[in-house]
XYZ file of N, CA and C in Angstrom:
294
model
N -46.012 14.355 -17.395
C -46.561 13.636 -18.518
C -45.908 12.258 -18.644
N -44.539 12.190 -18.424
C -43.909 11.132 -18.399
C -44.307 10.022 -17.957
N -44.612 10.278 -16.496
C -45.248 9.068 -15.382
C -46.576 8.908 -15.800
N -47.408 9.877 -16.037
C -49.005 9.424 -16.720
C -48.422 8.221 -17.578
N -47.601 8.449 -18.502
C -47.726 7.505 -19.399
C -47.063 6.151 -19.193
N -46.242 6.235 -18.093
C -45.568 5.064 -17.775
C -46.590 4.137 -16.592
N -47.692 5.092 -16.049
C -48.841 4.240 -15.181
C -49.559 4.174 -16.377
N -50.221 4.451 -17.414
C -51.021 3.540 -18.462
C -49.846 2.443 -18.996
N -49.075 2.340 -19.057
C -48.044 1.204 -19.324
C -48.284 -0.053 -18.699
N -48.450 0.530 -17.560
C -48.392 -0.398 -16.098
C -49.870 -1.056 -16.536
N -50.958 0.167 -16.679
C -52.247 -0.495 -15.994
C -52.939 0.181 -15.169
N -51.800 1.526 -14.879
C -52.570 2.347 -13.784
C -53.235 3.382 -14.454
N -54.669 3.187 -13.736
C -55.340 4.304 -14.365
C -55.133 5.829 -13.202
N -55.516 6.988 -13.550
C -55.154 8.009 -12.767
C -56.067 9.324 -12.823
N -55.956 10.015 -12.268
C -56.631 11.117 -12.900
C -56.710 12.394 -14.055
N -55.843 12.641 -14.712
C -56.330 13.219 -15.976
C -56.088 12.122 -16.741
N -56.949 11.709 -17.809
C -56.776 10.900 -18.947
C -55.710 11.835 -20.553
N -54.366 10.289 -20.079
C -53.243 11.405 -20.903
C -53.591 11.096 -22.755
N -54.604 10.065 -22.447
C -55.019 9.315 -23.818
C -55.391 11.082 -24.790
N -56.461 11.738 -24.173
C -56.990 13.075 -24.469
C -55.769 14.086 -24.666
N -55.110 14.320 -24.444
C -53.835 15.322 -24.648
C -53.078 14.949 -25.484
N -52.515 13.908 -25.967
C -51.766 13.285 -26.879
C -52.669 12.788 -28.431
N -53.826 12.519 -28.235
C -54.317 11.996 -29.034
C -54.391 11.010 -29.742
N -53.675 10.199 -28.940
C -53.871 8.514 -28.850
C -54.650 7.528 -27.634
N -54.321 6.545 -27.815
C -54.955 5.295 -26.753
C -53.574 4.457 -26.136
N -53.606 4.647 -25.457
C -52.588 2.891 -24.382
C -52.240 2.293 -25.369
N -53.521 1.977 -26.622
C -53.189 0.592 -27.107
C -52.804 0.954 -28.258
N -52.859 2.145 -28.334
C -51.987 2.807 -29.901
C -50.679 2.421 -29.266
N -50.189 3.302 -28.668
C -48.459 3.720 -28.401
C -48.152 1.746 -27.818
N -49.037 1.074 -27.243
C -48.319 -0.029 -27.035
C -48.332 -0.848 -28.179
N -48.851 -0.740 -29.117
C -48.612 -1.135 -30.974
C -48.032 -0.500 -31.471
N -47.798 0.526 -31.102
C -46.262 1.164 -31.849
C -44.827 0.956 -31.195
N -44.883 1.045 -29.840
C -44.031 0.699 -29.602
C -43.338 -1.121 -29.321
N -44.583 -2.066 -29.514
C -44.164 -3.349 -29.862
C -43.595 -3.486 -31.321
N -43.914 -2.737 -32.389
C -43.577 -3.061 -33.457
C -42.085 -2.352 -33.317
N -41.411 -1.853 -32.419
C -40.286 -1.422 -32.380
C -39.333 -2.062 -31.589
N -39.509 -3.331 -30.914
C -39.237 -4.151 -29.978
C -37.958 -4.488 -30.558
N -36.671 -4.005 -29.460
C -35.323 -4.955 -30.130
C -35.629 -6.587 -29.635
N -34.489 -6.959 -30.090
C -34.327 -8.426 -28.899
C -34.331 -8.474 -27.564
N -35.341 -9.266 -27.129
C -35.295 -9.173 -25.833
C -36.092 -8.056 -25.052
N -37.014 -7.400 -25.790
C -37.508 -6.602 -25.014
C -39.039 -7.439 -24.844
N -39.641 -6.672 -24.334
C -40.834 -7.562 -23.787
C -42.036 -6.385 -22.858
N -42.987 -6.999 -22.724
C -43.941 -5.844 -21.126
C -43.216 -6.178 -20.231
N -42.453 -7.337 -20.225
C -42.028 -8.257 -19.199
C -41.347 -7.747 -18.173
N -40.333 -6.907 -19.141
C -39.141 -6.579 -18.820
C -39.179 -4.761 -18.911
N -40.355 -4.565 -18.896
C -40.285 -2.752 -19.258
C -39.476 -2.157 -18.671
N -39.037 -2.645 -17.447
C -38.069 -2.159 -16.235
C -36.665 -1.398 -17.231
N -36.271 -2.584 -17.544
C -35.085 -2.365 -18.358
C -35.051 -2.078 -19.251
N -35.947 -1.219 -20.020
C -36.289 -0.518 -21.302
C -36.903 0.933 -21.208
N -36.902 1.718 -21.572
C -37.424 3.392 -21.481
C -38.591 3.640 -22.928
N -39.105 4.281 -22.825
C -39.998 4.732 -23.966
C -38.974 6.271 -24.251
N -38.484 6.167 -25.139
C -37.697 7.287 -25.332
C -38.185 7.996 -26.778
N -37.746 9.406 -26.241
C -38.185 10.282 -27.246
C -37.256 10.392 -28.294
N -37.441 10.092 -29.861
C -36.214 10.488 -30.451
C -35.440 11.517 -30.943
N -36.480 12.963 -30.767
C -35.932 13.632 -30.474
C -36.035 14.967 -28.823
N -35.291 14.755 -28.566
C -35.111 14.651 -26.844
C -36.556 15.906 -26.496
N -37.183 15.765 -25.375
C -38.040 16.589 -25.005
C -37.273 18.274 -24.697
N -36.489 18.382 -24.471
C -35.381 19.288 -23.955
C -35.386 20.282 -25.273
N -35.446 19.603 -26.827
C -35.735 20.664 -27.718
C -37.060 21.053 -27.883
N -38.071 21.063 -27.399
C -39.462 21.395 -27.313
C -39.636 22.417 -26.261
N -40.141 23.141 -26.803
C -40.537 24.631 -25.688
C -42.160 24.524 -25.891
N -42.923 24.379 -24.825
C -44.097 24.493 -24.462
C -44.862 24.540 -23.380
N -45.758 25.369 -23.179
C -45.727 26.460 -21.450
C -47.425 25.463 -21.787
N -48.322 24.651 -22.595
C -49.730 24.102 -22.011
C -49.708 22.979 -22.737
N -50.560 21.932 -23.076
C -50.821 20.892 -23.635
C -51.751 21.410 -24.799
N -51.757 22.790 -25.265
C -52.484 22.718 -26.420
C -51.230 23.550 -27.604
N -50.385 23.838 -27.146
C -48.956 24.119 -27.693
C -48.484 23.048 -28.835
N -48.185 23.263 -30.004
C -47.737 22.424 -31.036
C -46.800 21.426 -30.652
N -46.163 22.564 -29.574
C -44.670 21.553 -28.998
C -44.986 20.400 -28.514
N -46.156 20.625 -27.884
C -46.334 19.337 -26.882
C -47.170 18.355 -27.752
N -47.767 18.640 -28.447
C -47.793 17.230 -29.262
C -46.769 16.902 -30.089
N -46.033 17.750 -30.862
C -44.936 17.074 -31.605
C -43.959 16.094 -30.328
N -44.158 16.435 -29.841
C -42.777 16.245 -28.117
C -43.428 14.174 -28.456
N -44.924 14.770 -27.872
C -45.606 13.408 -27.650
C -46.270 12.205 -28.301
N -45.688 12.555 -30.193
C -46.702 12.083 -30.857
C -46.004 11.051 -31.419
N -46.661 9.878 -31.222
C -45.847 8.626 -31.806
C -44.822 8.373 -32.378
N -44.608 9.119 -33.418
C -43.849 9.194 -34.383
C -42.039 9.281 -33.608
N -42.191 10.107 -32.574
C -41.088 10.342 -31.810
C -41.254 9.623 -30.697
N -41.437 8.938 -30.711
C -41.231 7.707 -29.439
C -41.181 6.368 -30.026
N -39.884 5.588 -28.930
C -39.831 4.185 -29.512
C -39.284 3.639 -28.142
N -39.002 2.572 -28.016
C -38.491 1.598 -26.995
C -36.799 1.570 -26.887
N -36.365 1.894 -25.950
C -34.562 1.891 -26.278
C -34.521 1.038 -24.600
N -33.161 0.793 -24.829
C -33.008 -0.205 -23.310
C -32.359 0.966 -22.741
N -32.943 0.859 -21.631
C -32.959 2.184 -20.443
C -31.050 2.172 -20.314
N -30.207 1.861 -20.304
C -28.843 2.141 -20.154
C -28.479 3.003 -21.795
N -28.778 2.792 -22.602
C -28.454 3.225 -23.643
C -29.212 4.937 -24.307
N -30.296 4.522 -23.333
C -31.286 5.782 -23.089
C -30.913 6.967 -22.037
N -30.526 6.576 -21.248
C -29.562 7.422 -19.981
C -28.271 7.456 -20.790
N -27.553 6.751 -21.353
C -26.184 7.448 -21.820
C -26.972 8.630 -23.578
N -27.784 8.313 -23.844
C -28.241 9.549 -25.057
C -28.622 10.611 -23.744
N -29.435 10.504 -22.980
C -30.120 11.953 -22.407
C -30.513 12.794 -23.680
N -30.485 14.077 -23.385
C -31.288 15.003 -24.338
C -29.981 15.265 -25.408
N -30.301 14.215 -26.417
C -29.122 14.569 -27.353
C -29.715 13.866 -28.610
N -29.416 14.750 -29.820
C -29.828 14.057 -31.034
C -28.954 13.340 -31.538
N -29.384 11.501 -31.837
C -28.476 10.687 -32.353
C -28.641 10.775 -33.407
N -28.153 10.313 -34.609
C -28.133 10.248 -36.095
C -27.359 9.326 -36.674
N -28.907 8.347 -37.050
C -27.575 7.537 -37.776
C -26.904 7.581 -39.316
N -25.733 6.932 -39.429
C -25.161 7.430 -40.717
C -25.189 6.030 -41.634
């Protein structure tokens, strides 16, 4: 699911449409996740940025795509833009801020 969504990022279209399973559009999650843009982030630069889950996929148990899990896992609300070094040092861990 990951890479589906990181080739609609791109531009790449593919074969299952992940727009239908999630229940959004490309151009939803890329308006949500621009309005979450630190400094310096950009399409430009997606390289160096992750679409990260905020709370880690690792607490979601779900065996199909019609499983609650997997839309809570995938649904906007839990996804935002983090810079990919800061995203690899969280891995599957809940941050909290105080």
């Amino acid at each position: 699911m990951g890479q589906l969504v990181r080739n609609g990022l791109a531009g790449v279209k593919g074969g299952r449409a992940w727009e239908a399973l999630v229940g959004y559009s490309i151009s939803d999650l890329m308006a949500h996740l621009e309005r979450q843009f630190l400094p310096g982030m950009s399409w430009a630069n997606i390289g160096d940025w992750h679409v990260d889950h905020i709370l880690p996929r690792a607490m979601f148990t779900y065996s199909s795509e019609q499983d609650p899990d997997f839309r809570a896992c995938w649904a906007l609300t839990n996804l935002r833009p983090l810079w990919s070094e800061a995203n690899l040092e969280k891995g599957a861990k809940r941050v909290f801020l105080l």
